[in-house]
Amino acid sequence: MANVEYRSVGKNFGTVRVLNELSLDIGEGEFVVLLGSSGCGKSTLLRMTAGLETISSGEIAIDGKVVNGVHPRDRNIAMVFQNYALYPTMKVRENIAFSLEVAGKSRDEVNAKVEEAARVLSLTDYLDRKPSELSGGQRQRVAMGRAMVRDAKVFLFDEPLSNLDAKLRAHMRVEIRQLHDRLKATTIYVTHDQIEAMTMADKIVLMQGGGIVQVGTPDDLYDRPATRYVAEFIGSPQINCQEGEIVSDGADVHFKNSEVSLPLPAGYAAHGGTKVTCGIRPNDVQLSEEGAIVGRLKIAEKTGADKQMHLDVNGSEFVAVTPRSTEGVPGDDMRFAVDPGKVHIFDQSSGHRITTTLSGA
Amino acid sequence: MMVRSKSSRVLRSVVAWGTVLLFAFPLYYWLTVAFKDGKEIFNYPPQVWSFSPTVRNFEEIFGISLGFGFGEQREVLPGGGNWRMAPRLWDSIVIAVLSTGIAVSIATLASYALSRMEFAGRHHFVSWVLSTRMMPPVAVAIPVFFIYKELSLLDTYTGVILIHALMNLPLAVLLMKSFFDDIPHEIDESGMIDGASRFLIFRRIILPMVKGGAAATAVLCFIFSWTEFLFVLTLTQTGLKTVPVVSSTFVTSTGTAWGNMAALGAAAMLPAFLFILLVQKHLVRGLTLGSVKQ
Ligand SMILES: Nc1ncnc2c1ncn2[C@@H]1O[C@H](COP(=O)(O)OP(=O)(O)OP(=O)(O)O)[C@@H](O)[C@H]1O
Ligand SMILES: [Mg+2]
């Protein structure tokens, strides 16, 4: 177990800069999720941690020791690749045992560890099969087993669940998290799936274009997104955004555009006149006769537990989650109210969150 | 699988079998010549199906009696020539097996490096390797003859094995590289993270994955060496001769011994056939199956 520090880490591929002056601390035993859209540099950062990519600038320290020049095999890390990278000519047992054999462990110790890992991952019946004779989920578990048997300081996962079907993915999410709670190993987990990030992480690192946008707990990112990008990335269905202006006339502060006039907490008074984006989560609105948000229903989607109303508000899409009993046919006008405290306000030009205090985002 | 009408299925097998027969017939006819008596070979119209088979041609070229009543042997046939072919077959086997072994071993190591290592000019390296095969062999044969003379490699196994291995190397490297390129780098990287050295990764993980590719490459190298004519002709005298060169001795001043030549050819096919049979069980496609997601 170890902590990992990134100090102004940069990465160039030729002339292309893919990571920019990135600094981050990962504490001992923490489960950190690197989240971001495709191509933002998550895998690159992970591979640099593993030593599979060189570090162009800055430094990475594991357990307080700078590892820039340290070979992957001397870093004592374990990694699960997106495509699992199992050794196809070896049986499952040999796959899991490989690192232990290389390390020169005794046969008894190797066997004991392999059996134990197989038991935890329910792979006992498959130990003598080749990877090609396994299902996707079983292969994924073999890859996990291969990482587990090492007493690695840091565990790295690169989108390990992206090849599994939804049900198995949900199951493995829980398994991986439980495994972490048992082993308490420092874990860096890459994904572009915000649900995985929200459900598994102690700490989410949201990346965009080779930099970090926000670091925080899942609740931090959900309740206080630092930028509009974060707000739109986290949460499903996606947050609704309306463009407009803060209008402050004495005691009353409103968010206004041509169709919406939304009361805001008094703290926004200082920002009167600012062009802003107003973000409202689909789950934070209630059907109400006096509601400030008026929209024309385009389609009502049943999701089972509730309904998702897709509305047209001021020319842009607005989704509201309502109880399943809610009536509504396309063409209806509907009104929604929202608690002023749950409204997210972002500066239109910078995209940064505007808070009720004057400190800005 | 697409559903096809019966007639198109029938048509397909007819065409397939027709093609097979087209290729197989010359081989068959040549085999019949190996088992025909001298006169029968020249019968007109040619006897394709019915003739009285004899093993005399084989007895003659190998100087043995196969005990079918054609006991008496001729050491030397009219027109001269070397009729003891068994040692020549042996020469061919030694040269083909060893040169194939050398070419495939070196190519395997070289192409793994080419496939994985980052070095300046690695993209041009492959075409550079290939360019060595662009010159016609005849242009190389004479200089090699003089070099070999200086090095006393003329008329030796070593000399012929080396030149055959060398001729095969570029193609073998290219082929093997494509097999290594098919293996995702993550597998190497996974090995590295597991603590293995480059060589251990190569030996334990990667090499077993390219066994099929190596077998395919070996077959091609073997066949090249088995049928190569020019270099053996120029670089050997009396010490050794391979089958392709020695079969030309059946063309004599008093006529061509077709039966003997066909018999030698038939006999020469056997070792090549055995070799291919031996390695073909490794010629399995989909070598990386199951290592990575599909
Ligand atoms: N070997 C390379 N040479 C040049 N550019 C590269 C190389 N590897 C990655 N890149 C670029 O670096 C950027 C980041 O890539 P990276 O693989 O880290 O993205 P990612 O966040 O993992 O995306 P995904 O979610 O699709 O896996 C991409 O724009 C990619 O094109
Ligand atoms: Mg990636």
mmCIF file of C-alpha atoms in Angstrom, chain A:
data_model
loop_
_atom_site.group_PDB
_atom_site.id
_atom_site.type_symbol
_atom_site.label_atom_id
_atom_site.label_comp_id
_atom_site.label_asym_id
_atom_site.label_seq_id
_atom_site.Cartn_x
_atom_site.Cartn_y
_atom_site.Cartn_z
ATOM 1 C CA MET A 1 0.000 0.000 0.000
ATOM 2 C CA ALA A 2 1.265 3.391 -0.865
ATOM 3 C CA ASN A 3 0.315 6.890 -1.753
ATOM 4 C CA VAL A 4 0.818 8.247 -5.246
ATOM 5 C CA GLU A 5 1.758 11.814 -6.056
ATOM 6 C CA TYR A 6 1.694 13.515 -9.419
ATOM 7 C CA ARG A 7 3.718 16.704 -9.544
ATOM 8 C CA SER A 8 3.124 18.870 -12.621
ATOM 9 C CA VAL A 9 3.064 15.799 -14.813
ATOM 10 C CA GLY A 10 3.056 16.409 -18.559
ATOM 11 C CA LYS A 11 3.059 14.097 -21.545
ATOM 12 C CA ASN A 12 3.824 14.734 -25.201
ATOM 13 C CA PHE A 13 3.398 12.314 -28.050
ATOM 14 C CA GLY A 14 5.727 13.917 -30.544
ATOM 15 C CA THR A 15 4.477 17.461 -30.792
ATOM 16 C CA VAL A 16 1.027 16.658 -29.427
ATOM 17 C CA ARG A 17 0.555 17.546 -25.787
ATOM 18 C CA VAL A 18 -1.915 15.136 -24.213
ATOM 19 C CA LEU A 19 -1.358 15.821 -20.517
ATOM 20 C CA ASN A 20 -0.773 19.269 -19.161
ATOM 21 C CA GLU A 21 0.872 20.161 -15.821
ATOM 22 C CA LEU A 22 -1.217 17.736 -13.895
ATOM 23 C CA SER A 23 -0.903 17.596 -10.097
ATOM 24 C CA LEU A 24 -2.741 15.175 -7.866
ATOM 25 C CA ASP A 25 -2.342 13.382 -4.547
ATOM 26 C CA ILE A 26 -3.740 9.948 -4.003
ATOM 27 C CA GLY A 27 -3.782 8.809 -0.408
ATOM 28 C CA GLU A 28 -2.893 5.410 0.983
ATOM 29 C CA GLY A 29 -5.681 2.905 0.482
ATOM 30 C CA GLU A 30 -7.825 5.301 -1.464
ATOM 31 C CA PHE A 31 -10.055 4.204 -4.344
ATOM 32 C CA VAL A 32 -9.635 6.953 -6.907
ATOM 33 C CA VAL A 33 -11.518 7.022 -10.186
ATOM 34 C CA LEU A 34 -10.139 8.900 -13.174
ATOM 35 C CA LEU A 35 -13.201 9.960 -15.080
ATOM 36 C CA GLY A 36 -13.403 11.729 -18.392
ATOM 37 C CA SER A 37 -14.574 11.454 -21.937
ATOM 38 C CA SER A 38 -12.724 9.494 -24.582
ATOM 39 C CA GLY A 39 -9.289 10.831 -25.461
ATOM 40 C CA CYS A 40 -8.839 13.062 -22.428
ATOM 41 C CA GLY A 41 -5.687 11.235 -21.342
ATOM 42 C CA LYS A 42 -6.887 8.877 -18.625
ATOM 43 C CA SER A 43 -5.179 5.798 -19.987
ATOM 44 C CA THR A 44 -2.048 7.779 -20.670
ATOM 45 C CA LEU A 45 -1.868 8.917 -17.058
ATOM 46 C CA LEU A 46 -2.453 5.384 -15.834
ATOM 47 C CA ARG A 47 0.200 3.963 -18.153
ATOM 48 C CA MET A 48 2.657 6.584 -16.977
ATOM 49 C CA THR A 49 1.952 5.489 -13.428
ATOM 50 C CA ALA A 50 2.671 1.915 -14.434
ATOM 51 C CA GLY A 51 5.832 2.907 -16.268
ATOM 52 C CA LEU A 52 4.557 1.881 -19.674
ATOM 53 C CA GLU A 53 4.822 5.440 -21.003
ATOM 54 C CA THR A 54 7.664 7.815 -20.336
ATOM 55 C CA ILE A 55 7.017 10.969 -18.348
ATOM 56 C CA SER A 56 7.687 14.036 -20.505
ATOM 57 C CA SER A 57 7.790 16.530 -17.668
ATOM 58 C CA GLY A 58 7.175 16.649 -13.943
ATOM 59 C CA GLU A 59 7.394 13.630 -11.705
ATOM 60 C CA ILE A 60 5.383 10.766 -10.301
ATOM 61 C CA ALA A 61 6.156 9.491 -6.822
ATOM 62 C CA ILE A 62 4.918 6.207 -5.403
ATOM 63 C CA ASP A 63 5.324 5.784 -1.674
ATOM 64 C CA GLY A 64 7.360 8.974 -1.583
ATOM 65 C CA LYS A 65 9.893 7.719 -4.122
ATOM 66 C CA VAL A 66 10.118 9.344 -7.534
ATOM 67 C CA VAL A 67 9.617 6.590 -10.100
ATOM 68 C CA ASN A 68 10.230 8.474 -13.355
ATOM 69 C CA GLY A 69 13.136 6.230 -14.342
ATOM 70 C CA VAL A 70 11.956 3.037 -12.690
ATOM 71 C CA HIS A 71 11.116 0.057 -14.909
ATOM 72 C CA PRO A 72 7.516 -1.215 -14.714
ATOM 73 C CA ARG A 73 8.647 -4.510 -13.242
ATOM 74 C CA ASP A 74 10.330 -2.704 -10.339
ATOM 75 C CA ARG A 75 7.399 -0.478 -9.469
ATOM 76 C CA ASN A 76 5.420 -3.177 -7.712
ATOM 77 C CA ILE A 77 2.100 -2.275 -9.218
ATOM 78 C CA ALA A 78 -0.674 -4.452 -10.577
ATOM 79 C CA MET A 79 -2.690 -3.529 -13.608
ATOM 80 C CA VAL A 80 -5.859 -4.774 -15.254
ATOM 81 C CA PHE A 81 -6.045 -3.820 -18.905
ATOM 82 C CA GLN A 82 -9.171 -2.933 -20.791
ATOM 83 C CA ASN A 83 -8.694 -5.914 -23.076
ATOM 84 C CA TYR A 84 -7.480 -8.043 -20.126
ATOM 85 C CA ALA A 85 -4.263 -9.047 -21.937
ATOM 86 C CA LEU A 86 -4.386 -12.599 -20.629
ATOM 87 C CA TYR A 87 -1.666 -14.982 -21.730
ATOM 88 C CA PRO A 88 -3.616 -17.064 -24.251
ATOM 89 C CA THR A 89 -1.354 -20.105 -24.292
ATOM 90 C CA MET A 90 -1.419 -20.474 -20.520
ATOM 91 C CA LYS A 91 -4.196 -21.953 -18.454
ATOM 92 C CA VAL A 92 -6.069 -19.744 -16.012
ATOM 93 C CA ARG A 93 -3.986 -21.190 -13.187
ATOM 94 C CA GLU A 94 -0.733 -20.326 -14.967
ATOM 95 C CA ASN A 95 -1.996 -16.878 -15.851
ATOM 96 C CA ILE A 96 -2.675 -16.069 -12.234
ATOM 97 C CA ALA A 97 0.516 -17.729 -11.020
ATOM 98 C CA PHE A 98 2.846 -16.132 -13.552
ATOM 99 C CA SER A 99 3.903 -13.109 -11.517
ATOM 100 C CA LEU A 100 4.470 -15.249 -8.442
ATOM 101 C CA GLU A 101 6.629 -17.691 -10.355
ATOM 102 C CA VAL A 102 8.643 -14.872 -11.828
ATOM 103 C CA ALA A 103 9.167 -13.564 -8.317
ATOM 104 C CA GLY A 104 10.534 -16.981 -7.376
ATOM 105 C CA LYS A 105 7.887 -17.918 -4.825
ATOM 106 C CA SER A 106 7.742 -21.513 -3.643
ATOM 107 C CA ARG A 107 5.336 -23.898 -5.321
ATOM 108 C CA ASP A 108 3.226 -24.247 -2.177
ATOM 109 C CA GLU A 109 2.898 -20.527 -1.737
ATOM 110 C CA VAL A 110 1.999 -20.044 -5.392
ATOM 111 C CA ASN A 111 -0.649 -22.746 -5.248
ATOM 112 C CA ALA A 112 -2.134 -21.406 -2.031
ATOM 113 C CA LYS A 113 -2.405 -17.890 -3.426
ATOM 114 C CA VAL A 114 -3.863 -19.025 -6.730
ATOM 115 C CA GLU A 115 -6.460 -21.185 -4.980
ATOM 116 C CA GLU A 116 -7.371 -18.338 -2.671
ATOM 117 C CA ALA A 117 -7.766 -15.863 -5.533
ATOM 118 C CA ALA A 118 -9.801 -18.384 -7.512
ATOM 119 C CA ARG A 119 -12.061 -18.925 -4.531
ATOM 120 C CA VAL A 120 -12.675 -15.212 -4.031
ATOM 121 C CA LEU A 121 -13.380 -14.714 -7.729
ATOM 122 C CA SER A 122 -15.383 -17.951 -8.159
ATOM 123 C CA LEU A 123 -12.907 -19.244 -10.697
ATOM 124 C CA THR A 124 -12.083 -22.531 -8.987
ATOM 125 C CA ASP A 125 -13.817 -24.626 -11.638
ATOM 126 C CA TYR A 126 -12.046 -22.863 -14.463
ATOM 127 C CA LEU A 127 -8.438 -23.028 -13.311
ATOM 128 C CA ASP A 128 -7.476 -25.596 -15.915
ATOM 129 C CA ARG A 129 -9.065 -23.869 -18.874
ATOM 130 C CA LYS A 130 -7.449 -21.625 -21.424
ATOM 131 C CA PRO A 131 -8.645 -18.005 -21.620
ATOM 132 C CA SER A 132 -10.246 -18.724 -25.000
ATOM 133 C CA GLU A 133 -12.585 -21.177 -23.276
ATOM 134 C CA LEU A 134 -13.971 -18.537 -20.910
ATOM 135 C CA SER A 135 -16.764 -15.998 -21.154
ATOM 136 C CA GLY A 136 -16.044 -12.287 -21.099
ATOM 137 C CA GLY A 137 -16.904 -11.971 -17.431
ATOM 138 C CA GLN A 138 -14.729 -14.928 -16.507
ATOM 139 C CA ARG A 139 -11.806 -13.484 -18.438
ATOM 140 C CA GLN A 140 -12.294 -10.238 -16.600
ATOM 141 C CA ARG A 141 -12.112 -12.105 -13.315
ATOM 142 C CA VAL A 142 -8.940 -13.879 -14.375
ATOM 143 C CA ALA A 143 -7.397 -10.493 -15.078
ATOM 144 C CA MET A 144 -8.492 -9.414 -11.615
ATOM 145 C CA GLY A 145 -7.034 -12.557 -10.124
ATOM 146 C CA ARG A 146 -3.741 -11.908 -11.805
ATOM 147 C CA ALA A 147 -3.589 -8.515 -10.146
ATOM 148 C CA MET A 148 -4.875 -9.751 -6.786
ATOM 149 C CA VAL A 149 -2.220 -12.347 -6.058
ATOM 150 C CA ARG A 150 0.489 -9.730 -6.213
ATOM 151 C CA ASP A 151 1.139 -7.811 -3.050
ATOM 152 C CA ALA A 152 1.188 -4.710 -5.164
ATOM 153 C CA LYS A 153 1.497 -1.236 -3.725
ATOM 154 C CA VAL A 154 -0.945 0.230 -6.217
ATOM 155 C CA PHE A 155 -3.690 -1.340 -8.314
ATOM 156 C CA LEU A 156 -4.406 0.172 -11.697
ATOM 157 C CA PHE A 157 -7.556 -0.564 -13.659
ATOM 158 C CA ASP A 158 -8.104 0.683 -17.194
ATOM 159 C CA GLU A 159 -11.821 0.450 -17.967
ATOM 160 C CA PRO A 160 -11.968 -3.152 -16.816
ATOM 161 C CA LEU A 161 -15.732 -3.450 -17.161
ATOM 162 C CA SER A 162 -16.322 -1.826 -20.510
ATOM 163 C CA ASN A 163 -16.581 -5.150 -22.343
ATOM 164 C CA LEU A 164 -19.217 -6.637 -20.094
ATOM 165 C CA ASP A 165 -22.974 -6.483 -20.393
ATOM 166 C CA ALA A 166 -24.895 -4.121 -18.133
ATOM 167 C CA LYS A 167 -25.917 -6.691 -15.554
ATOM 168 C CA LEU A 168 -22.503 -8.219 -15.160
ATOM 169 C CA ARG A 169 -21.001 -4.749 -15.016
ATOM 170 C CA ALA A 170 -23.232 -3.793 -12.109
ATOM 171 C CA HIS A 171 -22.273 -7.019 -10.370
ATOM 172 C CA MET A 172 -18.537 -6.578 -10.946
ATOM 173 C CA ARG A 173 -18.710 -2.977 -9.712
ATOM 174 C CA VAL A 174 -19.781 -4.264 -6.347
ATOM 175 C CA GLU A 175 -17.233 -7.082 -6.414
ATOM 176 C CA ILE A 176 -14.333 -4.795 -7.211
ATOM 177 C CA ARG A 177 -15.348 -2.338 -4.537
ATOM 178 C CA GLN A 178 -15.709 -5.147 -1.981
ATOM 179 C CA LEU A 179 -12.352 -6.492 -2.994
ATOM 180 C CA HIS A 180 -10.847 -3.092 -2.402
ATOM 181 C CA ASP A 181 -12.490 -2.812 0.996
ATOM 182 C CA ARG A 182 -10.961 -6.173 1.872
ATOM 183 C CA LEU A 183 -7.478 -5.596 0.510
ATOM 184 C CA LYS A 184 -7.400 -1.861 1.274
ATOM 185 C CA ALA A 185 -4.951 -1.369 -1.560
ATOM 186 C CA THR A 186 -4.471 2.007 -3.186
ATOM 187 C CA THR A 187 -6.463 1.822 -6.393
ATOM 188 C CA ILE A 188 -6.593 4.016 -9.464
ATOM 189 C CA TYR A 189 -9.504 3.129 -11.673
ATOM 190 C CA VAL A 190 -10.068 4.598 -15.119
ATOM 191 C CA THR A 191 -13.516 4.821 -16.640
ATOM 192 C CA HIS A 192 -15.647 7.040 -18.805
ATOM 193 C CA ASP A 193 -18.806 5.757 -17.163
ATOM 194 C CA GLN A 194 -19.969 8.230 -14.547
ATOM 195 C CA ILE A 195 -22.138 5.637 -12.834
ATOM 196 C CA GLU A 196 -19.100 3.466 -12.202
ATOM 197 C CA ALA A 197 -17.311 6.499 -10.848
ATOM 198 C CA MET A 198 -20.189 7.560 -8.608
ATOM 199 C CA THR A 199 -20.774 4.113 -7.174
ATOM 200 C CA MET A 200 -17.192 3.014 -6.613
ATOM 201 C CA ALA A 201 -15.015 5.998 -5.887
ATOM 202 C CA ASP A 202 -13.754 7.452 -2.652
ATOM 203 C CA LYS A 203 -12.537 10.271 -4.801
ATOM 204 C CA ILE A 204 -13.293 11.180 -8.394
ATOM 205 C CA VAL A 205 -10.775 12.971 -10.561
ATOM 206 C CA LEU A 206 -12.628 14.456 -13.493
ATOM 207 C CA MET A 207 -10.391 15.075 -16.484
ATOM 208 C CA GLN A 208 -10.936 17.108 -19.613
ATOM 209 C CA GLY A 209 -8.520 17.646 -22.473
ATOM 210 C CA GLY A 210 -5.417 16.487 -20.624
ATOM 211 C CA GLY A 211 -6.070 18.387 -17.411
ATOM 212 C CA ILE A 212 -7.977 17.962 -14.184
ATOM 213 C CA VAL A 213 -11.234 19.890 -13.873
ATOM 214 C CA GLN A 214 -12.320 18.805 -10.439
ATOM 215 C CA VAL A 215 -11.258 16.461 -7.685
ATOM 216 C CA GLY A 216 -13.682 15.464 -4.981
ATOM 217 C CA THR A 217 -16.005 12.870 -3.518
ATOM 218 C CA PRO A 218 -18.887 11.698 -5.696
ATOM 219 C CA ASP A 219 -21.195 13.936 -3.642
ATOM 220 C CA ASP A 220 -18.917 16.934 -4.163
ATOM 221 C CA LEU A 221 -19.054 16.515 -7.894
ATOM 222 C CA TYR A 222 -22.778 15.918 -7.948
ATOM 223 C CA ASP A 223 -23.791 18.682 -5.555
ATOM 224 C CA ARG A 224 -21.132 21.278 -6.322
ATOM 225 C CA PRO A 225 -19.835 20.786 -9.860
ATOM 226 C CA ALA A 226 -16.988 23.204 -10.453
ATOM 227 C CA THR A 227 -17.838 23.823 -14.083
ATOM 228 C CA ARG A 228 -20.673 23.321 -16.474
ATOM 229 C CA TYR A 229 -18.667 20.475 -18.039
ATOM 230 C CA VAL A 230 -18.588 18.612 -14.718
ATOM 231 C CA ALA A 231 -22.293 19.239 -14.155
ATOM 232 C CA GLU A 232 -23.116 17.820 -17.556
ATOM 233 C CA PHE A 233 -20.778 14.861 -17.133
ATOM 234 C CA ILE A 234 -22.074 13.721 -13.761
ATOM 235 C CA GLY A 235 -25.641 12.635 -13.249
ATOM 236 C CA SER A 236 -28.121 10.695 -15.305
ATOM 237 C CA PRO A 237 -30.279 11.843 -16.952
ATOM 238 C CA GLN A 238 -28.058 14.758 -17.827
ATOM 239 C CA ILE A 239 -28.484 18.107 -16.120
ATOM 240 C CA ASN A 240 -30.713 20.654 -17.930
ATOM 241 C CA CYS A 241 -29.010 23.848 -18.957
ATOM 242 C CA GLN A 242 -30.742 27.135 -19.706
ATOM 243 C CA GLU A 243 -28.923 30.216 -20.915
ATOM 244 C CA GLY A 244 -29.888 33.539 -19.390
ATOM 245 C CA GLU A 245 -28.974 36.357 -17.063
ATOM 246 C CA ILE A 246 -29.001 37.092 -13.346
ATOM 247 C CA VAL A 247 -31.415 39.889 -12.642
ATOM 248 C CA SER A 248 -31.240 41.518 -9.232
ATOM 249 C CA ASP A 249 -33.802 44.104 -8.184
ATOM 250 C CA GLY A 250 -33.215 44.845 -4.540
ATOM 251 C CA ALA A 251 -34.321 41.898 -2.426
ATOM 252 C CA ASP A 252 -35.287 39.571 -5.271
ATOM 253 C CA VAL A 253 -32.685 37.784 -7.365
ATOM 254 C CA HIS A 254 -33.831 35.911 -10.421
ATOM 255 C CA PHE A 255 -32.430 33.878 -13.225
ATOM 256 C CA LYS A 256 -34.187 35.106 -16.338
ATOM 257 C CA ASN A 257 -34.480 34.340 -19.978
ATOM 258 C CA SER A 258 -37.369 34.940 -22.323
ATOM 259 C CA GLU A 259 -39.508 32.148 -20.870
ATOM 260 C CA VAL A 260 -38.089 31.292 -17.478
ATOM 261 C CA SER A 261 -37.921 33.439 -14.405
ATOM 262 C CA LEU A 262 -36.441 31.491 -11.552
ATOM 263 C CA PRO A 263 -35.942 32.788 -8.013
ATOM 264 C CA LEU A 264 -32.367 32.390 -6.795
ATOM 265 C CA PRO A 265 -30.860 32.590 -3.297
ATOM 266 C CA ALA A 266 -30.135 36.149 -2.258
ATOM 267 C CA GLY A 267 -26.399 35.474 -2.288
ATOM 268 C CA TYR A 268 -26.358 35.834 -6.089
ATOM 269 C CA ALA A 269 -27.340 39.486 -5.856
ATOM 270 C CA ALA A 270 -23.760 40.581 -6.346
ATOM 271 C CA HIS A 271 -23.753 38.928 -9.779
ATOM 272 C CA GLY A 272 -26.662 40.868 -11.190
ATOM 273 C CA GLY A 273 -26.362 41.379 -14.915
ATOM 274 C CA THR A 274 -23.986 38.450 -15.428
ATOM 275 C CA LYS A 275 -24.708 36.216 -18.405
ATOM 276 C CA VAL A 276 -25.007 32.730 -16.921
ATOM 277 C CA THR A 277 -25.997 29.161 -17.573
ATOM 278 C CA CYS A 278 -28.488 27.760 -15.141
ATOM 279 C CA GLY A 279 -28.250 24.020 -14.463
ATOM 280 C CA ILE A 280 -31.161 22.105 -13.015
ATOM 281 C CA ARG A 281 -31.010 18.371 -12.387
ATOM 282 C CA PRO A 282 -33.996 16.412 -13.735
ATOM 283 C CA ASN A 283 -34.503 14.905 -10.282
ATOM 284 C CA ASP A 284 -34.655 18.280 -8.531
ATOM 285 C CA VAL A 285 -37.883 19.530 -10.121
ATOM 286 C CA GLN A 286 -41.443 18.998 -8.934
ATOM 287 C CA LEU A 287 -44.650 19.312 -10.877
ATOM 288 C CA SER A 288 -46.340 22.465 -9.598
ATOM 289 C CA GLU A 289 -49.065 24.855 -10.746
ATOM 290 C CA GLU A 290 -46.994 27.855 -9.625
ATOM 291 C CA GLY A 291 -43.722 26.509 -11.026
ATOM 292 C CA ALA A 292 -41.333 28.875 -12.772
ATOM 293 C CA ILE A 293 -40.412 26.481 -15.514
ATOM 294 C CA VAL A 294 -42.926 26.057 -18.292
ATOM 295 C CA GLY A 295 -42.440 23.650 -21.104
ATOM 296 C CA ARG A 296 -44.295 21.821 -23.830
ATOM 297 C CA LEU A 297 -44.141 18.048 -23.507
ATOM 298 C CA LYS A 298 -42.445 16.332 -26.437
ATOM 299 C CA ILE A 299 -42.399 12.795 -25.167
ATOM 300 C CA ALA A 300 -42.955 10.942 -21.906
ATOM 301 C CA GLU A 301 -40.583 8.010 -21.326
ATOM 302 C CA LYS A 302 -41.392 5.285 -18.868
ATOM 303 C CA THR A 303 -38.327 3.955 -17.084
ATOM 304 C CA GLY A 304 -40.170 1.639 -14.720
ATOM 305 C CA ALA A 305 -39.759 3.341 -11.387
ATOM 306 C CA ASP A 306 -40.683 6.750 -12.738
ATOM 307 C CA LYS A 307 -41.262 8.782 -15.872
ATOM 308 C CA GLN A 308 -38.932 11.054 -17.775
ATOM 309 C CA MET A 309 -40.697 14.022 -19.304
ATOM 310 C CA HIS A 310 -38.872 15.482 -22.277
ATOM 311 C CA LEU A 311 -39.977 19.080 -22.637
ATOM 312 C CA ASP A 312 -39.176 21.999 -24.827
ATOM 313 C CA VAL A 313 -38.299 24.960 -22.617
ATOM 314 C CA ASN A 314 -37.298 28.148 -24.332
ATOM 315 C CA GLY A 315 -36.176 26.250 -27.389
ATOM 316 C CA SER A 316 -33.914 23.794 -25.585
ATOM 317 C CA GLU A 317 -34.427 20.280 -24.301
ATOM 318 C CA PHE A 318 -35.456 19.971 -20.674
ATOM 319 C CA VAL A 319 -35.868 16.636 -18.907
ATOM 320 C CA ALA A 320 -37.867 16.239 -15.723
ATOM 321 C CA VAL A 321 -38.162 13.078 -13.676
ATOM 322 C CA THR A 322 -41.674 12.660 -12.333
ATOM 323 C CA PRO A 323 -43.593 9.939 -10.486
ATOM 324 C CA ARG A 324 -44.785 7.172 -12.770
ATOM 325 C CA SER A 325 -48.419 8.162 -12.206
ATOM 326 C CA THR A 326 -47.898 11.558 -13.844
ATOM 327 C CA GLU A 327 -50.262 12.115 -16.746
ATOM 328 C CA GLY A 328 -49.130 13.849 -19.871
ATOM 329 C CA VAL A 329 -49.494 13.564 -23.626
ATOM 330 C CA PRO A 330 -47.222 15.236 -26.156
ATOM 331 C CA GLY A 331 -48.288 18.823 -26.723
ATOM 332 C CA ASP A 332 -49.335 19.435 -23.114
ATOM 333 C CA ASP A 333 -47.919 22.399 -21.284
ATOM 334 C CA MET A 334 -46.370 21.469 -17.958
ATOM 335 C CA ARG A 335 -45.098 23.557 -15.067
ATOM 336 C CA PHE A 336 -42.283 22.654 -12.718
ATOM 337 C CA ALA A 337 -40.916 24.238 -9.592
ATOM 338 C CA VAL A 338 -37.372 23.909 -8.294
ATOM 339 C CA ASP A 339 -35.820 24.600 -4.903
ATOM 340 C CA PRO A 340 -33.603 27.697 -5.389
ATOM 341 C CA GLY A 341 -30.874 26.021 -3.328
ATOM 342 C CA LYS A 342 -30.603 23.220 -5.901
ATOM 343 C CA VAL A 343 -29.969 25.444 -8.863
ATOM 344 C CA HIS A 344 -26.421 25.465 -10.295
ATOM 345 C CA ILE A 345 -25.231 28.722 -11.797
ATOM 346 C CA PHE A 346 -22.249 28.859 -14.180
ATOM 347 C CA ASP A 347 -20.610 31.833 -15.798
ATOM 348 C CA GLN A 348 -21.453 31.674 -19.491
ATOM 349 C CA SER A 349 -18.066 32.776 -20.750
ATOM 350 C CA SER A 350 -15.777 30.783 -18.437
ATOM 351 C CA GLY A 351 -18.104 27.914 -17.587
ATOM 352 C CA HIS A 352 -17.063 28.176 -13.935
ATOM 353 C CA ARG A 353 -19.501 27.768 -11.102
ATOM 354 C CA ILE A 354 -20.748 30.969 -9.514
ATOM 355 C CA THR A 355 -21.362 30.510 -5.837
ATOM 356 C CA THR A 356 -23.438 32.582 -3.516
ATOM 357 C CA THR A 357 -20.298 33.751 -1.785
ATOM 358 C CA LEU A 358 -18.133 36.161 -3.697
ATOM 359 C CA SER A 359 -15.172 33.818 -3.988
ATOM 360 C CA GLY A 360 -16.373 32.416 -7.296
ATOM 361 C CA ALA A 361 -15.947 28.774 -8.166
#
